[in-house]
Amino acid sequence: MLSERRLQVLRAIVQDYVGTEEPVGSKALTERHSLGVSPATVRNDMAALEDEGYIAQPHTSAGRIPTDKGYRLFVDKLAGVKPMTAPERRAIQNFLDGAVDLDDVVARTVRLLAQLTRQVAVVQYPSLTRSTVRHVELLSLAPARVMLVLITDTGRVEQRMIDCPAPFGETSLADLRARLNSRVAGRRFTDVPQLVEDLPEGFDLEDRGTVSTVLSTLLETLVEENEERLMIGGTANLTRFAHDFPLTIRPVLEALEEQVVLLKLLGETQDPGMTVRIGHENAYEGLNSTSIVSVGYGSGGEAVAKLGVVGPTRMDYPGTMGAVRAVARYVGQILAES
Amino acid sequence: MLSERRLQVLRAIVQDYVGTEEPVGSKALTERHSLGVSPATVRNDMAALEDEGYIAQPHTSAGRIPTDKGYRLFVDKLAGVKPMTAPERRAIQNFLDGAVDLDDVVARTVRLLAQLTRQVAVVQYPSLTRSTVRHVELLSLAPARVMLVLITDTGRVEQRMIDCPAPFGETSLADLRARLNSRVAGRRFTDVPQLVEDLPEGFDLEDRGTVSTVLSTLLETLVEENEERLMIGGTANLTRFAHDFPLTIRPVLEALEEQVVLLKLLGETQDPGMTVRIGHENAYEGLNSTSIVSVGYGSGGEAVAKLGVVGPTRMDYPGTMGAVRAVARYVGQILAES
DNA sequence: CCCTGGCACTCGGCGCATACGAGTGCCAGC
DNA sequence: GCTGGCACTCGTATGCGCCGAGTGCCAGGG
């Protein structure tokens, strides 16, 4: 177990390193923080911290920088979440209040997060898995052509074109629309398959083929859309910490384009609260020198999706966590209102 | 007017520079291209080309690199469009054929363009301005709450929530839906305002407020959605030509996030064919060291949106133009089919 | 037992001088 | 108008030496 002072030393190292982006030495530490002890003592503490793997030297006889393990301890034990100031909270609310639809909410959220944290922001579209069906609409575009429109309670809309095996009358369509909605409206997506199973039986023989086609398209849409989408913003911020590496920024950009990877990382944790994944804790190799701060958000108490930021491991964790938490909270409010 | 050989020298310089990314000298030129003259002669030609502003020296006594003006001449007069090979064409078609909806078409197009050109790809969603209304759907979610869903002939769907000034019955809604569609279905967006102008008059006094609200929301949606959206991909490719500059990549990333800027640049040219904007020809400062190759695409003969790539001015113009043109053609086919 | 000041040592970064070589412009000759 | 030759330029690479921040270790003192 580390002594209290050594923890303070670690905290000071993290803070200084995050601020200056340069390895921090014992002398500088004692000057900038009132630890009440001499550099020599700090050196001993640093040696101990290094033995334990919390900090490391990039080169012999240089200052120390925190390791992933050091950041982990910092986040878990040494740092709180820095709350947003009142003006910041107002700005967040104002900015989000102007949104006109779901796309706009997500787009604004991404911009906002990117600006607040000056890092890359990632916002997952509200998930369909935990959502409910608000309405299913069927439109006849041609005698044997139907458009299926699925509307969720989060305001998301998905549509599919369906080529029917046989012409399908306007009255049959209205009938199907009514029966379908009476069964699935307000229900969870996961429940839909059972709910519509026996629906074709209520129709004339000639229409059953079309009804089945429509239903299977609906189920397909539900499944496909479980591959949720992401919106990403603030990639220009990557250049801020790229003086050392076009080498490091490339895999990050690649990871950001591979939305599957990001979705997996975001989804991995079931923790309802905030998650911080530091450096090598991210399973994906290209993100080994970044940290991801994410949190669930949703309209009710229930989280329906995640949002977060991707930044260098040397990030301002308290500030970032504060911003992420605040934004998630306000987005939840906005979604609940609409 | 430049002599034939001098044009050949310019062409050789552009080709070599694009290949090697290094300033090209007179000796290397004669070795790699059979110009039939000695380096000294080439030097004279190069001096002439430099006087005319087609090439420049980064430093005294280094090789020459093409200027924007040089690239311009190259693109206009010296280079053709390199057609895709048959296997490439097949690959494009296969890749695009798998798309399930409009979002997917656009997403696949972006990926494809980025991979083919190894640059940043930009695809504008099919524009609503030149599109027609396929269907307007109205859904009653609560007594005084209506959802408006607008479906375009390109398969795009937009939805808006409407709070009605007064409760609105299911029958009135059905009535409005029918009347609205009979007027606007199949019509161009730009024509919609006149077409619905007198619609409220056919309704009971108590319903007119709601009808007006719905109509104005519809018109609003049309206008708002004229701010078209973009999808961008392949940003990781920026790092390929960034060994010299994290300084150059940043403004490009910023420009890519400012979709307004890109939309403006894409929209600026009315040329139905391919447009190449080289370096400073781009009005936006951050893109002064990039070139944009863009072309319109659409389902009929008519272009409804643009797509293209953003890359360094030192790009392979013939190849890029070939890829852009081919992709645009196939996307048009896909859209026409659906 | 822990803290402290002192001291020798390490090593990366910076400035400087030098050498190298690619490339140029010019000129005289064919 | 093309060519070969030649002197010149200048950016880059290389090697060297210095400097200083920072360390580890140790002996002494509370």
XYZ file of C-alpha atoms (C1' of nucleotides) in Angstrom:
736
model
C 0.000 0.000 0.000
C 1.249 3.422 -0.885
C 1.576 6.090 1.735
C -0.597 9.161 1.593
C 2.261 11.332 0.463
C 3.195 9.043 -2.361
C -0.325 9.230 -3.651
C -0.045 12.989 -3.520
C 3.179 12.784 -5.469
C 1.480 10.649 -8.088
C -1.400 13.072 -8.288
C 1.006 15.966 -8.704
C 2.888 14.129 -11.439
C -0.298 13.433 -13.353
C -1.505 16.997 -13.039
C 1.792 18.519 -14.088
C 2.282 16.127 -16.945
C -1.196 16.751 -18.262
C -0.530 20.456 -18.079
C 2.950 20.654 -19.551
C 3.071 17.498 -21.671
C 6.642 17.073 -20.527
C 8.197 14.551 -18.178
C 8.211 15.975 -14.679
C 11.202 15.896 -12.375
C 11.506 15.931 -8.637
C 12.651 19.504 -8.335
C 9.898 20.966 -10.444
C 7.383 18.983 -8.432
C 8.427 20.448 -5.083
C 8.416 23.917 -6.558
C 4.956 23.752 -8.037
C 3.247 21.831 -5.295
C 3.639 22.438 -1.588
C 4.404 18.915 -0.588
C 6.417 19.985 2.426
C 9.343 17.747 1.647
C 12.576 18.078 -0.286
C 13.284 16.939 -3.839
C 15.397 14.094 -2.519
C 12.477 12.659 -0.619
C 10.288 13.018 -3.640
C 12.909 11.145 -5.598
C 12.648 8.240 -3.227
C 8.899 8.290 -3.526
C 9.178 8.396 -7.273
C 11.518 5.436 -7.264
C 8.946 3.535 -5.215
C 6.133 4.574 -7.562
C 8.216 3.424 -10.470
C 8.853 0.059 -8.814
C 5.130 -0.346 -8.428
C 4.605 0.506 -12.085
C 2.674 3.728 -11.664
C 5.173 5.931 -13.439
C 8.016 5.453 -15.883
C 10.969 7.257 -17.377
C 10.949 7.761 -21.119
C 14.765 7.845 -21.034
C 17.253 7.339 -18.294
C 17.755 10.591 -16.498
C 14.632 12.273 -17.674
C 11.567 13.107 -15.648
C 8.772 10.656 -15.015
C 5.503 10.234 -16.829
C 2.484 8.331 -15.563
C 1.843 4.840 -16.902
C -1.609 3.560 -17.764
C -1.660 2.014 -14.307
C -0.800 5.383 -12.821
C -3.645 7.094 -14.642
C -5.935 4.312 -13.529
C -5.096 4.916 -9.876
C -5.439 8.644 -10.431
C -8.884 8.283 -11.913
C -10.096 5.762 -9.364
C -8.749 7.228 -6.164
C -7.097 10.585 -6.572
C -9.353 12.655 -8.761
C -12.973 13.554 -8.587
C -15.233 14.681 -11.381
C -14.954 18.384 -11.955
C -18.467 19.769 -12.180
C -19.338 22.228 -14.888
C -19.675 25.835 -13.914
C -23.062 27.467 -14.040
C -22.336 29.412 -17.246
C -21.090 26.258 -18.882
C -24.255 24.434 -17.911
C -26.354 27.218 -19.323
C -24.390 27.161 -22.549
C -24.885 23.428 -22.883
C -28.590 23.736 -22.373
C -28.973 26.617 -24.774
C -27.007 24.879 -27.423
C -28.966 21.657 -27.204
C -32.350 23.296 -26.913
C -32.234 24.526 -30.473
C -32.310 21.036 -31.971
C -35.168 20.271 -34.337
C -34.990 16.507 -34.668
C -33.051 13.487 -33.546
C -30.304 13.908 -36.114
C -29.910 17.455 -35.007
C -29.754 16.503 -31.343
C -26.987 14.037 -32.034
C -25.119 16.432 -34.301
C -25.267 19.214 -31.759
C -24.208 16.908 -28.980
C -21.141 15.852 -30.892
C -20.114 19.415 -31.613
C -20.718 20.430 -28.068
C -18.707 17.609 -26.566
C -15.862 18.190 -28.969
C -15.738 21.866 -28.103
C -16.035 21.411 -24.369
C -13.352 18.772 -24.107
C -11.292 19.826 -27.102
C -11.084 16.213 -28.030
C -12.794 13.781 -30.349
C -16.437 13.275 -29.459
C -18.444 10.158 -30.157
C -22.200 9.891 -29.798
C -24.132 6.712 -30.389
C -27.604 7.072 -31.815
C -30.240 5.973 -29.344
C -30.362 2.234 -29.532
C -33.324 0.404 -30.942
C -32.827 -2.649 -28.750
C -34.167 -1.063 -25.647
C -36.559 1.211 -27.483
C -40.185 0.682 -28.234
C -42.141 0.967 -31.441
C -44.119 4.125 -31.713
C -45.701 3.421 -35.054
C -45.345 1.348 -38.168
C -46.537 2.952 -41.343
C -47.206 1.233 -44.654
C -47.493 3.187 -47.873
C -48.569 1.890 -51.217
C -46.312 3.278 -53.912
C -47.409 0.988 -56.703
C -49.760 -1.985 -56.910
C -47.035 -4.379 -55.826
C -44.732 -1.952 -54.060
C -44.960 -0.993 -50.407
C -42.839 1.244 -48.282
C -42.390 0.344 -44.667
C -41.639 3.146 -42.217
C -40.709 2.340 -38.659
C -40.871 5.079 -36.039
C -39.353 4.608 -32.603
C -40.100 6.347 -29.351
C -36.764 8.129 -29.564
C -37.904 9.735 -32.771
C -35.791 7.658 -35.051
C -37.221 6.702 -38.428
C -36.182 3.827 -40.628
C -37.675 2.951 -43.963
C -37.533 0.022 -46.349
C -38.858 -0.602 -49.799
C -40.736 -3.857 -50.322
C -41.504 -5.610 -53.573
C -44.628 -7.673 -52.991
C -45.077 -11.132 -54.489
C -48.617 -10.135 -55.549
C -50.598 -6.915 -55.926
C -51.889 -5.699 -52.624
C -55.029 -3.602 -52.358
C -55.357 -0.336 -50.514
C -57.930 -1.831 -48.136
C -55.796 -4.848 -47.327
C -52.938 -2.490 -46.660
C -55.004 -0.358 -44.307
C -56.126 -3.537 -42.594
C -52.590 -4.766 -42.154
C -51.443 -1.371 -40.943
C -54.162 -1.294 -38.299
C -53.616 -4.820 -37.060
C -49.876 -4.454 -37.040
C -49.952 -1.269 -35.013
C -52.474 -2.540 -32.537
C -50.067 -5.334 -31.755
C -46.664 -3.691 -31.760
C -47.210 -0.016 -30.959
C -45.633 0.772 -27.633
C -43.950 -2.608 -27.409
C -40.281 -3.340 -27.156
C -38.405 -4.330 -30.249
C -37.347 -7.578 -28.754
C -40.954 -8.564 -28.231
C -42.065 -7.857 -31.785
C -41.212 -11.238 -33.369
C -43.604 -13.203 -31.134
C -46.281 -10.549 -31.373
C -46.608 -10.722 -35.144
C -45.988 -14.417 -35.592
C -49.562 -15.441 -36.333
C -50.593 -12.263 -38.102
C -50.726 -13.686 -41.658
C -53.398 -16.154 -40.584
C -56.008 -13.441 -40.400
C -55.639 -12.588 -44.086
C -56.952 -14.005 -47.336
C -54.794 -16.640 -48.892
C -53.801 -14.410 -51.792
C -52.526 -11.708 -49.464
C -50.606 -13.893 -47.074
C -47.477 -13.926 -49.166
C -47.301 -10.157 -49.109
C -48.069 -9.967 -45.422
C -45.266 -12.391 -44.669
C -42.891 -10.397 -46.828
C -43.778 -7.204 -45.030
C -43.372 -8.802 -41.636
C -40.035 -10.348 -42.423
C -38.814 -7.005 -43.725
C -39.910 -5.413 -40.476
C -38.044 -7.985 -38.411
C -35.018 -7.612 -40.642
C -35.036 -3.880 -40.111
C -35.127 -4.361 -36.359
C -32.153 -6.677 -36.478
C -30.151 -4.621 -38.932
C -30.674 -1.455 -37.031
C -29.298 -3.006 -33.921
C -26.042 -2.288 -35.604
C -26.288 1.147 -34.183
C -24.846 4.210 -35.762
C -22.396 6.733 -34.470
C -21.697 10.343 -35.049
C -18.157 11.557 -34.606
C -16.778 15.053 -34.374
C -13.799 17.115 -33.369
C -11.258 15.044 -35.232
C -9.300 18.220 -35.883
C -8.502 18.165 -32.184
C -6.344 15.150 -32.820
C -3.718 17.441 -34.251
C -3.407 19.234 -30.950
C -1.518 16.373 -29.427
C 0.109 15.217 -32.592
C 3.332 17.189 -32.576
C 5.038 13.923 -31.808
C 3.035 11.650 -34.022
C 1.460 11.515 -37.400
C 2.242 7.923 -36.485
C -0.187 7.874 -33.613
C -2.974 9.832 -35.208
C -3.359 7.502 -38.163
C -4.569 4.400 -36.316
C -6.898 6.588 -34.316
C -8.454 7.999 -37.456
C -8.755 4.491 -38.788
C -10.437 3.315 -35.625
C -12.859 6.197 -35.802
C -13.839 5.192 -39.303
C -14.309 1.615 -38.228
C -17.469 2.364 -36.374
C -17.845 -1.295 -35.554
C -14.750 -1.107 -33.398
C -15.945 1.924 -31.539
C -19.396 0.488 -31.018
C -17.857 -2.627 -29.581
C -15.703 -0.637 -27.214
C -18.593 1.543 -26.138
C -20.855 -1.415 -25.681
C -18.379 -3.586 -23.829
C -19.077 -2.118 -20.472
C -22.446 -2.621 -18.862
C -21.629 -0.156 -16.126
C -24.526 2.286 -16.009
C -22.252 5.031 -14.707
C -19.208 6.548 -16.298
C -16.536 4.345 -17.790
C -12.937 5.342 -18.334
C -10.803 3.069 -20.437
C -7.165 3.990 -20.316
C -4.563 3.154 -22.936
C -4.046 -0.566 -23.176
C -7.316 -1.219 -21.434
C -8.818 -0.609 -24.856
C -8.816 -3.925 -26.625
C -8.274 -2.294 -30.001
C -4.615 -1.822 -30.767
C -4.873 1.451 -32.597
C -6.357 3.061 -29.516
C -3.667 1.870 -27.142
C -2.386 5.347 -26.557
C -5.780 6.921 -26.094
C -8.304 6.946 -23.328
C -12.039 6.733 -23.788
C -14.428 8.355 -21.362
C -17.984 7.217 -21.948
C -21.317 7.214 -20.227
C -24.793 5.996 -21.003
C -27.587 8.440 -21.647
C -31.274 8.094 -22.196
C -34.628 9.702 -21.884
C -35.923 7.933 -18.790
C -33.749 6.660 -16.018
C -32.754 4.017 -18.505
C -29.712 4.393 -20.695
C -30.449 3.797 -24.357
C -27.062 4.647 -25.831
C -23.610 5.887 -25.001
C -21.629 8.976 -25.662
C -18.108 9.929 -24.836
C -14.803 11.291 -25.956
C -11.589 9.807 -27.243
C -8.403 11.563 -26.271
C -4.785 11.003 -25.389
C -4.098 9.105 -22.192
C -2.606 12.340 -20.979
C -5.942 14.068 -20.767
C -7.593 16.180 -18.119
C -9.669 13.392 -16.623
C -11.675 15.359 -14.065
C -12.640 18.024 -16.575
C -13.407 15.565 -19.335
C -15.497 13.397 -17.061
C -17.398 16.431 -15.862
C -18.169 17.541 -19.389
C -19.208 14.091 -20.526
C -21.478 13.599 -17.557
C -23.091 17.003 -17.909
C -23.729 16.624 -21.625
C -25.212 13.158 -21.147
C -27.551 14.510 -18.530
C -28.834 17.345 -20.711
C -29.202 15.180 -23.777
C -31.302 12.845 -21.683
C -33.534 15.752 -20.754
C -33.924 16.842 -24.340
C -34.849 13.342 -25.433
C -37.377 13.032 -22.629
C -39.078 16.235 -23.744
C -39.543 15.288 -27.355
C 2.325 29.578 -76.371
C 4.487 26.762 -75.157
C 6.140 24.394 -77.565
C 5.075 20.792 -77.714
C 8.225 19.597 -75.981
C 7.828 22.006 -73.139
C 4.365 20.680 -72.527
C 5.835 17.210 -72.462
C 8.408 18.361 -69.967
C 5.662 19.768 -67.779
C 3.720 16.562 -68.029
C 6.795 14.570 -67.076
C 7.440 16.837 -64.108
C 3.903 16.437 -62.831
C 3.960 12.685 -63.243
C 7.321 12.272 -61.557
C 6.495 14.603 -58.730
C 3.204 12.891 -58.059
C 5.028 9.587 -57.992
C 8.053 10.459 -55.918
C 6.763 13.409 -53.911
C 10.159 14.998 -54.366
C 11.246 17.956 -56.466
C 12.348 16.696 -59.841
C 15.541 17.748 -61.559
C 16.536 17.917 -65.168
C 18.782 14.886 -65.110
C 16.277 12.581 -63.480
C 13.712 13.724 -66.014
C 15.768 12.736 -69.040
C 16.587 9.412 -67.456
C 13.022 8.425 -66.658
C 11.379 9.797 -69.765
C 12.647 9.442 -73.287
C 12.414 13.056 -74.277
C 15.203 12.711 -76.835
C 17.069 15.757 -75.603
C 19.806 16.400 -73.074
C 19.425 17.649 -69.517
C 20.747 21.039 -70.522
C 17.942 21.510 -73.002
C 15.436 20.418 -70.424
C 16.916 22.977 -68.075
C 16.228 25.706 -70.578
C 12.678 24.486 -70.964
C 12.268 24.377 -67.231
C 13.506 27.929 -66.921
C 10.890 28.947 -69.471
C 8.166 27.035 -67.644
C 9.193 28.710 -64.442
C 9.027 32.140 -66.061
C 5.498 31.363 -67.136
C 4.595 30.285 -63.612
C 3.895 26.635 -64.273
C 6.594 25.284 -62.006
C 8.629 26.574 -59.094
C 11.656 25.777 -57.015
C 11.068 25.187 -53.328
C 14.654 26.329 -52.674
C 17.324 27.659 -54.913
C 19.148 24.798 -56.505
C 16.603 22.155 -55.855
C 14.385 20.456 -58.385
C 11.129 21.915 -59.614
C 7.624 21.230 -58.462
C 4.460 22.110 -60.310
C 2.493 25.170 -59.252
C -1.278 25.266 -59.080
C -1.156 26.818 -62.527
C 0.986 23.927 -63.709
C -1.452 21.356 -62.393
C -4.255 23.268 -64.019
C -2.623 23.071 -67.409
C -1.851 19.417 -66.823
C -5.445 18.612 -65.998
C -6.893 20.693 -68.813
C -4.592 19.803 -71.640
C -2.058 17.161 -70.846
C -3.904 14.415 -69.033
C -6.937 12.402 -69.824
C -9.205 10.546 -67.477
C -7.863 7.118 -66.731
C -10.739 4.671 -67.101
C -11.258 1.971 -64.534
C -10.234 -1.523 -65.457
C -12.891 -4.156 -65.895
C -12.166 -5.861 -62.551
C -12.330 -2.513 -60.812
C -15.671 -1.786 -62.388
C -16.990 -5.144 -61.300
C -15.758 -4.547 -57.768
C -17.479 -1.169 -57.650
C -20.730 -2.629 -58.802
C -20.609 -5.567 -56.422
C -19.815 -3.353 -53.510
C -22.626 -0.916 -54.193
C -25.193 -3.545 -55.050
C -25.343 -4.769 -51.478
C -26.818 -1.557 -50.135
C -30.168 -1.809 -48.364
C -31.258 1.805 -48.116
C -30.209 5.316 -48.976
C -27.998 5.721 -45.932
C -26.299 2.529 -46.845
C -25.780 3.577 -50.443
C -24.131 6.779 -49.341
C -22.037 5.043 -46.705
C -20.814 2.442 -49.136
C -20.077 5.045 -51.759
C -17.914 6.967 -49.338
C -15.949 3.902 -48.328
C -15.516 2.860 -51.890
C -14.284 6.226 -53.094
C -11.895 6.502 -50.198
C -10.442 3.091 -50.900
C -10.186 3.536 -54.647
C -8.487 6.897 -54.498
C -6.778 6.474 -51.141
C -7.924 9.962 -50.325
C -10.703 11.646 -48.436
C -14.093 10.967 -49.979
C -17.101 13.257 -49.770
C -20.619 12.316 -50.802
C -23.530 14.681 -50.684
C -26.911 13.166 -49.901
C -29.250 13.434 -52.845
C -30.639 16.914 -52.792
C -34.226 17.639 -52.008
C -34.348 20.738 -54.139
C -34.573 18.941 -57.396
C -36.374 15.966 -55.947
C -40.046 15.293 -55.838
C -42.343 14.315 -53.008
C -43.231 10.678 -52.994
C -45.518 10.764 -50.014
C -46.387 12.763 -46.949
C -47.542 10.763 -43.977
C -49.300 12.100 -40.904
C -49.506 10.065 -37.722
C -51.526 10.857 -34.655
C -49.442 10.187 -31.586
C -51.684 11.936 -29.066
C -54.864 13.999 -29.388
C -52.875 17.164 -30.045
C -49.660 15.641 -31.318
C -48.909 14.757 -34.908
C -45.862 13.352 -36.555
C -45.095 14.452 -40.075
C -43.090 12.112 -42.271
C -41.838 13.269 -45.630
C -40.678 10.711 -48.144
C -38.801 11.734 -51.282
C -38.374 9.941 -54.550
C -34.740 9.310 -53.716
C -35.854 7.311 -50.708
C -34.947 9.884 -48.146
C -37.175 10.249 -45.106
C -37.502 13.247 -42.830
C -39.745 13.494 -39.836
C -40.968 16.269 -37.572
C -43.010 16.323 -34.408
C -45.858 18.806 -34.344
C -47.718 20.133 -31.346
C -51.174 21.121 -32.533
C -52.957 24.224 -31.261
C -56.117 22.149 -30.795
C -57.013 18.440 -30.656
C -57.253 16.981 -34.095
C -59.479 14.011 -34.829
C -58.413 10.839 -36.597
C -60.862 11.511 -39.415
C -59.697 15.066 -39.953
C -56.169 13.755 -40.037
C -57.019 11.156 -42.632
C -58.774 13.855 -44.608
C -55.789 16.145 -44.474
C -53.433 13.313 -45.364
C -55.484 12.451 -48.436
C -55.886 16.012 -49.659
C -52.274 16.848 -49.026
C -50.985 13.869 -50.940
C -53.299 14.342 -53.846
C -51.797 17.780 -54.274
C -48.112 17.291 -53.638
C -47.315 13.652 -54.409
C -45.008 13.501 -57.390
C -44.474 17.248 -57.420
C -41.247 19.104 -57.057
C -40.354 20.555 -53.703
C -40.133 24.017 -55.102
C -43.713 23.804 -56.268
C -45.144 22.704 -52.943
C -45.722 26.133 -51.356
C -48.167 27.309 -54.026
C -49.876 23.937 -54.175
C -50.897 23.902 -50.544
C -51.555 27.594 -50.102
C -55.339 27.392 -50.016
C -55.599 24.015 -48.360
C -56.795 25.217 -44.926
C -59.893 26.728 -46.514
C -61.427 23.325 -47.061
C -61.445 22.547 -43.348
C -63.705 23.388 -40.413
C -62.781 26.531 -38.604
C -61.660 24.655 -35.509
C -59.215 22.564 -37.495
C -57.702 25.322 -39.575
C -55.138 26.288 -36.963
C -53.777 22.763 -36.879
C -53.785 22.445 -40.646
C -51.805 25.643 -40.964
C -49.333 24.441 -38.367
C -48.832 21.178 -40.197
C -48.363 22.924 -43.507
C -45.882 25.408 -42.194
C -43.918 22.598 -40.590
C -43.874 20.834 -43.934
C -42.580 23.907 -45.720
C -40.039 24.449 -42.991
C -38.790 20.902 -43.407
C -38.382 21.433 -47.110
C -36.358 24.556 -46.578
C -34.267 23.187 -43.753
C -33.438 20.087 -45.640
C -32.100 22.103 -48.490
C -29.149 22.426 -46.220
C -28.021 19.133 -47.518
C -25.981 16.668 -45.612
C -22.649 15.114 -46.351
C -20.943 11.911 -45.526
C -17.180 11.895 -45.289
C -14.748 9.035 -45.153
C -11.124 8.080 -45.526
C -9.775 10.812 -43.310
C -7.071 8.399 -42.213
C -5.658 8.825 -45.696
C -4.750 12.368 -44.769
C -1.838 10.994 -42.813
C -0.356 9.493 -45.952
C 0.739 12.847 -47.204
C 1.303 14.407 -43.844
C 4.884 13.458 -43.136
C 5.711 17.080 -43.724
C 2.770 18.632 -41.955
C 0.573 18.128 -39.000
C 0.270 21.811 -39.796
C -1.475 21.189 -43.072
C -3.721 18.395 -41.961
C -5.401 20.391 -39.217
C -7.163 22.994 -41.354
C -8.267 20.237 -43.677
C -9.841 18.313 -40.827
C -11.491 21.493 -39.695
C -12.857 22.165 -43.135
C -14.213 18.658 -43.324
C -16.093 19.201 -40.094
C -17.480 22.457 -41.350
C -19.824 20.789 -43.733
C -21.211 24.149 -44.719
C -17.894 25.030 -46.283
C -17.682 21.819 -48.225
C -21.252 22.086 -49.393
C -20.558 25.564 -50.634
C -17.489 24.443 -52.513
C -19.273 21.466 -54.024
C -22.252 23.566 -54.975
C -20.306 26.454 -56.434
C -19.876 24.931 -59.802
C -22.855 24.377 -62.019
C -20.811 22.385 -64.457
C -22.657 19.128 -64.991
C -19.425 17.316 -65.802
C -16.418 16.821 -63.648
C -14.912 19.720 -61.768
C -11.356 19.926 -60.551
C -10.463 22.704 -58.164
C -6.773 23.001 -57.586
C -5.114 24.541 -54.559
C -5.862 28.237 -54.354
C -8.785 27.855 -56.691
C -10.624 26.709 -53.589
C -12.026 29.791 -51.967
C -11.626 28.318 -48.496
C -8.217 29.027 -47.057
C -7.767 25.779 -45.184
C -8.034 23.878 -48.431
C -5.481 25.929 -50.301
C -3.050 23.060 -50.522
C -5.629 20.508 -51.548
C -7.452 19.750 -54.727
C -11.065 18.741 -54.980
C -12.333 16.512 -57.737
C -16.099 16.419 -57.844
C -18.887 15.392 -60.146
C -22.648 15.411 -60.042
C -24.582 12.185 -59.841
C -28.228 11.320 -59.975
C -30.789 8.737 -60.820
C -31.975 10.040 -64.163
C -29.879 12.016 -66.551
C -30.264 14.779 -64.009
C -27.683 15.351 -61.299
C -29.241 15.611 -57.850
C -26.084 15.824 -55.764
C -22.323 15.772 -55.908
C -19.614 13.458 -54.788
C -15.882 13.714 -54.942
C -12.591 13.467 -53.193
C -10.309 15.875 -51.394
C -6.604 15.251 -51.704
C -3.271 16.974 -51.928
C -2.635 19.075 -55.010
C 0.003 16.525 -55.816
C -2.494 13.826 -56.569
C -2.863 11.377 -59.419
C -5.423 13.388 -61.351
C -6.181 10.970 -64.174
C -6.687 8.059 -61.794
C -8.703 10.058 -59.311
C -10.910 11.499 -61.998
C -11.492 8.056 -63.414
C -12.495 6.649 -60.052
C -14.785 9.553 -59.239
C -16.508 9.375 -62.565
C -16.974 5.625 -62.411
C -18.368 5.677 -58.894
C -20.770 8.482 -59.744
C -22.033 6.530 -62.693
C -22.726 3.385 -60.690
C -24.318 5.226 -57.828
C -26.639 6.821 -60.323
C -27.614 3.385 -61.571
C -28.275 2.117 -58.067
C -30.456 5.104 -57.287
C -32.397 4.673 -60.493
C -33.151 1.062 -59.640
C -34.553 1.694 -56.196
C 12.842 4.879 10.535
C 12.397 8.663 7.577
C 13.975 12.902 5.695
C 17.702 15.806 3.799
C 21.632 17.841 1.363
C 25.470 16.654 -1.377
C 27.696 14.574 -5.215
C 28.940 11.976 -9.196
C 26.888 10.267 -13.282
C 23.836 9.771 -17.408
C 22.033 11.128 -21.487
C 19.098 13.704 -24.680
C 18.976 18.161 -27.028
C 21.180 22.069 -29.205
C 24.461 24.630 -31.699
C 28.152 24.634 -34.847
C 31.220 23.395 -38.420
C 32.120 20.465 -42.170
C 31.433 17.613 -46.140
C 28.511 16.048 -49.701
C 25.769 16.098 -53.654
C 21.881 17.240 -56.408
C 20.655 20.735 -59.174
C 21.130 25.098 -61.399
C 22.532 28.953 -64.768
C 25.505 30.273 -68.159
C 28.500 29.958 -72.054
C 31.066 28.486 -75.905
C 30.860 25.282 -79.634
C 28.587 22.453 -82.970
C 18.508 25.481 -81.383
C 20.788 21.701 -78.984
C 24.758 20.032 -76.231
C 28.550 19.364 -72.985
C 31.226 21.548 -69.591
C 31.924 24.193 -65.528
C 31.529 27.009 -61.552
C 28.289 27.994 -58.030
C 24.474 27.533 -54.626
C 22.373 25.718 -50.899
C 19.846 22.278 -48.252
C 20.749 18.047 -45.812
C 23.359 14.832 -43.326
C 27.006 13.961 -40.090
C 30.001 14.358 -36.294
C 31.438 16.713 -32.138
C 31.204 19.103 -27.807
C 28.747 21.430 -24.433
C 25.073 22.096 -21.293
C 21.717 21.086 -17.996
C 17.892 18.672 -16.104
C 17.349 14.803 -13.683
C 18.680 10.658 -11.351
C 20.582 7.245 -7.781
C 23.109 6.708 -3.912
C 25.049 7.792 0.455
C 26.113 9.633 4.819
C 24.281 12.481 8.402
C 20.579 14.270 11.440
C 15.928 14.534 13.655
